[in-house]
mmCIF file of C-alpha atoms and ligand atoms in Angstrom:
data_model
loop_
_atom_site.group_PDB
_atom_site.id
_atom_site.type_symbol
_atom_site.label_atom_id
_atom_site.label_comp_id
_atom_site.label_asym_id
_atom_site.label_seq_id
_atom_site.Cartn_x
_atom_site.Cartn_y
_atom_site.Cartn_z
ATOM 1 C CA MET A 73 104.632 82.559 91.318
ATOM 2 C CA SER A 74 103.293 79.214 92.440
ATOM 3 C CA GLN A 75 102.621 78.277 96.028
ATOM 4 C CA ALA A 76 105.294 75.596 95.699
ATOM 5 C CA GLU A 77 107.921 78.149 94.688
ATOM 6 C CA GLU A 78 106.959 80.364 97.587
ATOM 7 C CA THR A 79 106.993 77.504 100.073
ATOM 8 C CA LYS A 80 110.313 76.200 98.844
ATOM 9 C CA THR A 81 111.948 79.540 99.573
ATOM 10 C CA GLY A 82 110.276 80.149 102.927
ATOM 11 C CA LEU A 83 112.209 80.678 106.104
ATOM 12 C CA ASP A 84 112.618 77.997 108.702
ATOM 13 C CA ARG A 85 110.762 78.425 111.972
ATOM 14 C CA ARG A 86 113.709 79.807 113.920
ATOM 15 C CA GLU A 87 114.417 82.505 111.325
ATOM 16 C CA PHE A 88 110.727 83.301 111.130
ATOM 17 C CA LEU A 89 110.377 83.776 114.883
ATOM 18 C CA ALA A 90 113.481 85.965 114.984
ATOM 19 C CA LEU A 91 112.058 88.165 112.249
ATOM 20 C CA ALA A 92 108.649 88.265 113.864
ATOM 21 C CA GLY A 93 110.231 89.328 117.155
ATOM 22 C CA VAL A 94 112.198 92.134 115.548
ATOM 23 C CA ALA A 95 109.176 93.356 113.650
ATOM 24 C CA GLY A 96 106.927 93.069 116.665
ATOM 25 C CA ALA A 97 109.254 95.224 118.728
ATOM 26 C CA ALA A 98 109.734 97.833 116.046
ATOM 27 C CA MET A 99 107.479 100.857 116.092
ATOM 28 C CA ALA A 100 108.978 102.879 113.263
ATOM 29 C CA ALA A 101 107.697 106.356 112.569
ATOM 30 C CA PRO A 102 104.808 106.368 110.117
ATOM 31 C CA GLY A 103 105.086 108.085 106.778
ATOM 32 C CA LEU A 104 108.594 106.924 105.912
ATOM 33 C CA PHE A 105 109.288 106.704 102.234
ATOM 34 C CA LEU A 106 110.300 103.349 100.854
ATOM 35 C CA SER A 107 113.765 104.558 99.942
ATOM 36 C CA ASP A 108 114.250 105.840 103.508
ATOM 37 C CA ALA A 109 113.422 102.417 104.878
ATOM 38 C CA PHE A 110 116.163 100.888 102.792
ATOM 39 C CA ALA A 111 118.677 103.694 103.356
ATOM 40 C CA ALA A 112 120.339 102.338 106.496
ATOM 41 C CA GLY A 113 122.892 99.601 105.870
ATOM 42 C CA ASP A 114 122.215 97.006 103.200
ATOM 43 C CA PRO A 115 119.766 98.532 100.720
ATOM 44 C CA LEU A 116 118.169 95.125 100.213
ATOM 45 C CA GLU A 117 117.655 94.368 103.911
ATOM 46 C CA LEU A 118 114.069 93.543 104.866
ATOM 47 C CA ALA A 119 112.795 96.672 106.607
ATOM 48 C CA PRO A 120 110.796 96.188 109.814
ATOM 49 C CA LEU A 121 107.047 96.545 109.617
ATOM 50 C CA PRO A 122 106.055 100.130 110.476
ATOM 51 C CA TYR A 123 103.779 98.791 113.282
ATOM 52 C CA ALA A 124 103.440 95.783 115.557
ATOM 53 C CA MET A 125 102.182 92.469 114.166
ATOM 54 C CA ASN A 126 98.857 92.875 115.982
ATOM 55 C CA ALA A 127 98.450 96.594 115.261
ATOM 56 C CA LEU A 128 96.029 96.157 112.374
ATOM 57 C CA GLU A 129 93.646 93.870 114.242
ATOM 58 C CA PRO A 130 90.811 93.157 113.887
ATOM 59 C CA VAL A 131 90.958 94.122 110.190
ATOM 60 C CA ILE A 132 94.123 92.121 109.519
ATOM 61 C CA SER A 133 95.183 89.618 112.167
ATOM 62 C CA ALA A 134 98.638 89.158 113.669
ATOM 63 C CA LYS A 135 98.539 85.632 112.253
ATOM 64 C CA THR A 136 98.139 86.993 108.724
ATOM 65 C CA LEU A 137 101.006 89.477 109.178
ATOM 66 C CA GLU A 138 103.232 86.801 110.723
ATOM 67 C CA PHE A 139 102.871 84.735 107.562
ATOM 68 C CA HIS A 140 102.533 87.557 105.047
ATOM 69 C CA TYR A 141 105.459 89.661 106.252
ATOM 70 C CA GLY A 142 107.434 87.017 108.128
ATOM 71 C CA LYS A 143 107.282 84.275 105.496
ATOM 72 C CA HIS A 144 106.089 85.602 102.122
ATOM 73 C CA HIS A 145 107.838 88.996 102.075
ATOM 74 C CA ALA A 146 110.851 87.718 104.002
ATOM 75 C CA GLY A 147 111.120 84.818 101.554
ATOM 76 C CA TYR A 148 111.155 87.148 98.550
ATOM 77 C CA ALA A 149 113.815 89.298 100.260
ATOM 78 C CA ALA A 150 115.983 86.261 101.003
ATOM 79 C CA ASN A 151 115.690 85.157 97.369
ATOM 80 C CA VAL A 152 116.804 88.562 96.076
ATOM 81 C CA LYS A 153 119.868 88.509 98.308
ATOM 82 C CA LYS A 154 120.787 85.107 96.881
ATOM 83 C CA MET A 155 120.284 86.262 93.289
ATOM 84 C CA VAL A 156 122.350 89.470 93.447
ATOM 85 C CA PRO A 157 125.912 88.056 93.600
ATOM 86 C CA GLY A 158 127.256 87.648 90.068
ATOM 87 C CA SER A 159 124.222 89.329 88.485
ATOM 88 C CA GLY A 160 125.918 92.630 87.735
ATOM 89 C CA LEU A 161 123.391 94.357 89.996
ATOM 90 C CA GLU A 162 125.489 94.346 93.169
ATOM 91 C CA GLY A 163 124.945 97.498 95.242
ATOM 92 C CA LYS A 164 121.726 98.447 93.469
ATOM 93 C CA SER A 165 118.519 99.371 95.279
ATOM 94 C CA MET A 166 115.408 97.217 95.080
ATOM 95 C CA GLU A 167 113.809 99.749 92.711
ATOM 96 C CA GLU A 168 116.873 99.658 90.446
ATOM 97 C CA ILE A 169 116.823 95.844 90.387
ATOM 98 C CA VAL A 170 113.115 95.875 89.496
ATOM 99 C CA MET A 171 113.742 98.259 86.608
ATOM 100 C CA ALA A 172 116.839 96.377 85.400
ATOM 101 C CA THR A 173 115.151 92.961 85.320
ATOM 102 C CA ALA A 174 111.665 93.941 84.070
ATOM 103 C CA GLY A 175 110.581 92.359 80.793
ATOM 104 C CA LYS A 176 113.662 90.139 80.510
ATOM 105 C CA ALA A 177 112.711 86.496 80.072
ATOM 106 C CA ASP A 178 116.011 85.246 81.500
ATOM 107 C CA LYS A 179 115.548 87.420 84.623
ATOM 108 C CA ALA A 180 111.895 86.558 85.337
ATOM 109 C CA GLY A 181 112.601 84.931 88.700
ATOM 110 C CA PHE A 182 114.840 87.796 89.789
ATOM 111 C CA PHE A 183 112.202 90.337 88.712
ATOM 112 C CA ASN A 184 109.377 88.485 90.446
ATOM 113 C CA ASN A 185 111.200 88.370 93.774
ATOM 114 C CA ALA A 186 112.481 91.971 93.627
ATOM 115 C CA ALA A 187 109.138 93.372 92.481
ATOM 116 C CA GLN A 188 107.347 91.463 95.228
ATOM 117 C CA CYS A 189 109.776 93.050 97.730
ATOM 118 C CA TYR A 190 109.059 96.511 96.332
ATOM 119 C CA ASN A 191 105.295 95.973 96.236
ATOM 120 C CA HIS A 192 105.104 94.546 99.757
ATOM 121 C CA ALA A 193 107.300 97.257 101.323
ATOM 122 C CA PHE A 194 104.986 99.798 99.700
ATOM 123 C CA TYR A 195 101.837 97.972 100.834
ATOM 124 C CA TRP A 196 102.898 97.928 104.517
ATOM 125 C CA LYS A 197 103.311 101.710 104.417
ATOM 126 C CA CYS A 198 99.886 102.194 102.872
ATOM 127 C CA MET A 199 98.283 101.007 106.125
ATOM 128 C CA LYS A 200 98.232 102.206 109.726
ATOM 129 C CA PRO A 201 96.237 101.421 112.845
ATOM 130 C CA GLY A 202 93.159 103.648 112.862
ATOM 131 C CA GLY A 203 93.583 104.560 109.196
ATOM 132 C CA GLY A 204 90.950 104.749 106.512
ATOM 133 C CA GLY A 205 88.360 107.435 106.113
ATOM 134 C CA MET A 206 88.883 110.088 103.496
ATOM 135 C CA PRO A 207 91.953 111.928 102.233
ATOM 136 C CA THR A 208 92.236 115.705 102.514
ATOM 137 C CA GLY A 209 93.985 118.676 100.954
ATOM 138 C CA LYS A 210 96.066 118.347 97.818
ATOM 139 C CA LEU A 211 95.447 114.605 97.531
ATOM 140 C CA MET A 212 91.673 115.032 97.734
ATOM 141 C CA ASN A 213 91.891 117.752 95.083
ATOM 142 C CA ALA A 214 93.855 115.400 92.808
ATOM 143 C CA ILE A 215 91.302 112.609 93.397
ATOM 144 C CA ASN A 216 88.453 114.986 92.595
ATOM 145 C CA ALA A 217 90.229 116.084 89.419
ATOM 146 C CA GLY A 218 91.004 112.520 88.340
ATOM 147 C CA PHE A 219 87.762 110.785 89.177
ATOM 148 C CA GLY A 220 85.121 113.465 89.683
ATOM 149 C CA GLY A 221 84.865 112.805 93.422
ATOM 150 C CA TYR A 222 85.974 110.487 96.221
ATOM 151 C CA ASP A 223 83.074 108.048 95.808
ATOM 152 C CA ALA A 224 83.891 107.486 92.138
ATOM 153 C CA PHE A 225 87.566 106.952 93.005
ATOM 154 C CA ARG A 226 86.682 104.530 95.794
ATOM 155 C CA LYS A 227 84.409 102.542 93.503
ATOM 156 C CA ALA A 228 87.067 102.347 90.774
ATOM 157 C CA PHE A 229 89.747 101.242 93.262
ATOM 158 C CA VAL A 230 87.570 98.702 95.083
ATOM 159 C CA ASP A 231 85.947 97.263 91.948
ATOM 160 C CA GLY A 232 89.294 97.020 90.165
ATOM 161 C CA SER A 233 90.958 95.308 93.120
ATOM 162 C CA ILE A 234 88.099 92.874 93.654
ATOM 163 C CA GLY A 235 87.943 92.142 89.939
ATOM 164 C CA ARG A 236 91.653 91.470 89.449
ATOM 165 C CA PHE A 237 91.610 87.850 88.256
ATOM 166 C CA GLY A 238 93.928 85.614 90.280
ATOM 167 C CA SER A 239 96.884 87.016 92.224
ATOM 168 C CA GLY A 240 97.846 90.660 91.959
ATOM 169 C CA TRP A 241 97.588 94.204 93.210
ATOM 170 C CA GLY A 242 95.174 97.156 93.032
ATOM 171 C CA TRP A 243 96.842 100.576 92.707
ATOM 172 C CA LEU A 244 96.187 104.287 92.693
ATOM 173 C CA VAL A 245 98.932 105.802 90.551
ATOM 174 C CA GLN A 246 99.953 109.174 89.184
ATOM 175 C CA GLU A 247 100.801 109.196 85.518
ATOM 176 C CA GLY A 248 101.363 112.259 83.384
ATOM 177 C CA GLY A 249 100.155 114.427 86.254
ATOM 178 C CA LYS A 250 96.837 112.586 86.493
ATOM 179 C CA LEU A 251 95.592 110.013 89.006
ATOM 180 C CA LYS A 252 94.224 106.687 87.858
ATOM 181 C CA VAL A 253 93.441 103.205 89.131
ATOM 182 C CA VAL A 254 95.319 100.255 87.650
ATOM 183 C CA THR A 255 95.715 96.622 88.633
ATOM 184 C CA THR A 256 98.733 94.401 88.097
ATOM 185 C CA SER A 257 99.100 90.640 87.929
ATOM 186 C CA ASN A 258 101.372 88.534 90.156
ATOM 187 C CA ALA A 259 104.535 90.599 90.842
ATOM 188 C CA GLU A 260 103.968 93.249 88.161
ATOM 189 C CA THR A 261 104.303 96.829 89.376
ATOM 190 C CA PRO A 262 103.382 100.246 87.905
ATOM 191 C CA LEU A 263 107.000 101.341 88.472
ATOM 192 C CA THR A 264 107.962 99.646 85.214
ATOM 193 C CA GLN A 265 105.101 101.309 83.352
ATOM 194 C CA GLY A 266 106.239 104.871 83.978
ATOM 195 C CA ALA A 267 103.669 105.517 86.698
ATOM 196 C CA THR A 268 104.225 106.712 90.257
ATOM 197 C CA PRO A 269 102.546 104.416 92.814
ATOM 198 C CA LEU A 270 100.491 106.266 95.421
ATOM 199 C CA LEU A 271 98.429 103.499 97.102
ATOM 200 C CA VAL A 272 98.313 99.722 96.802
ATOM 201 C CA VAL A 273 96.238 96.865 98.145
ATOM 202 C CA ASP A 274 97.600 93.315 97.938
ATOM 203 C CA VAL A 275 94.897 91.005 96.579
ATOM 204 C CA TRP A 276 96.915 87.796 96.555
ATOM 205 C CA GLU A 277 94.923 85.269 98.580
ATOM 206 C CA HIS A 278 97.757 85.120 101.140
ATOM 207 C CA ALA A 279 96.898 88.729 102.091
ATOM 208 C CA TYR A 280 93.392 87.919 103.307
ATOM 209 C CA TYR A 281 92.572 84.218 103.291
ATOM 210 C CA LEU A 282 93.254 83.526 106.990
ATOM 211 C CA ASP A 283 90.943 86.390 108.002
ATOM 212 C CA TYR A 284 88.371 86.558 105.187
ATOM 213 C CA GLN A 285 88.675 83.211 103.353
ATOM 214 C CA ASN A 286 87.252 83.828 99.863
ATOM 215 C CA ARG A 287 85.640 87.188 100.746
ATOM 216 C CA ARG A 288 88.072 89.471 98.920
ATOM 217 C CA ALA A 289 85.457 92.242 98.742
ATOM 218 C CA ASP A 290 85.148 92.358 102.553
ATOM 219 C CA TYR A 291 88.932 92.630 102.879
ATOM 220 C CA VAL A 292 89.275 95.405 100.278
ATOM 221 C CA ASN A 293 86.386 97.391 101.765
ATOM 222 C CA ALA A 294 87.812 97.053 105.288
ATOM 223 C CA PHE A 295 91.239 98.103 103.977
ATOM 224 C CA MET A 296 89.684 101.289 102.547
ATOM 225 C CA ASP A 297 87.494 102.086 105.540
ATOM 226 C CA LYS A 298 89.868 101.255 108.403
ATOM 227 C CA LEU A 299 93.503 100.945 107.306
ATOM 228 C CA VAL A 300 94.610 103.320 104.540
ATOM 229 C CA ASN A 301 97.379 105.679 105.653
ATOM 230 C CA TRP A 302 96.354 108.736 103.632
ATOM 231 C CA ASP A 303 99.364 110.711 104.893
ATOM 232 C CA PHE A 304 101.666 108.198 103.200
ATOM 233 C CA VAL A 305 99.564 108.233 100.025
ATOM 234 C CA ALA A 306 99.634 112.051 99.934
ATOM 235 C CA ALA A 307 103.396 112.107 100.483
ATOM 236 C CA ASN A 308 103.851 110.042 97.312
ATOM 237 C CA LEU A 309 102.213 112.718 95.142
ATOM 238 C CA LYS A 310 104.689 114.389 92.831
HETATM 239 MN MN1 MN B 101 101.469 89.613 99.510
#
């Protein structure tokens, strides 16, 4: 999606501040599943961030989250709500909309906005203040089995995410009982490829440019070392 398309659909300042205020006040319990976050009320409602806007500082600034969550993600969510009426997908969850629109040329805009909502909601939950370090237990065993050790996994995830050309996402997924690293372009998501997402890092420039400018590697390494919510990642294991 182009910057122009994103900007065109952005919220006005008043809406943005209202959203930012709600999110800033919310301190939801960590470890919620995505579907839980959407369970109350409208399934397409933008869920609050699971931490305050400044909670990930200094790794990710409040300014980045104000734009990233409050304008980019909120803009995608607003677009989906506009696209649902008359689409035949009324009452469906975000995941169901992603699956129903994937690969359909006439639904590309709908897919892009819904998949970006899914991916971002997942990304927020993959981080927590004071996160990072190493996973433990069943998840560590699965990483050892899939990659031959944590260091090899970390290298595959970081190198893949840094090397993703242009805008996209770096993922740890479970597929056929095995863990692997994949990257996706733009709004693409492993959901539509039969894989179960476990961990994601957003490598669109809007995720890191205010804090790291062009230094994507510094952002991805800091994400791994200081932000990953391994409890959430482990809870996604099937
Ligand atoms: Mn993003």
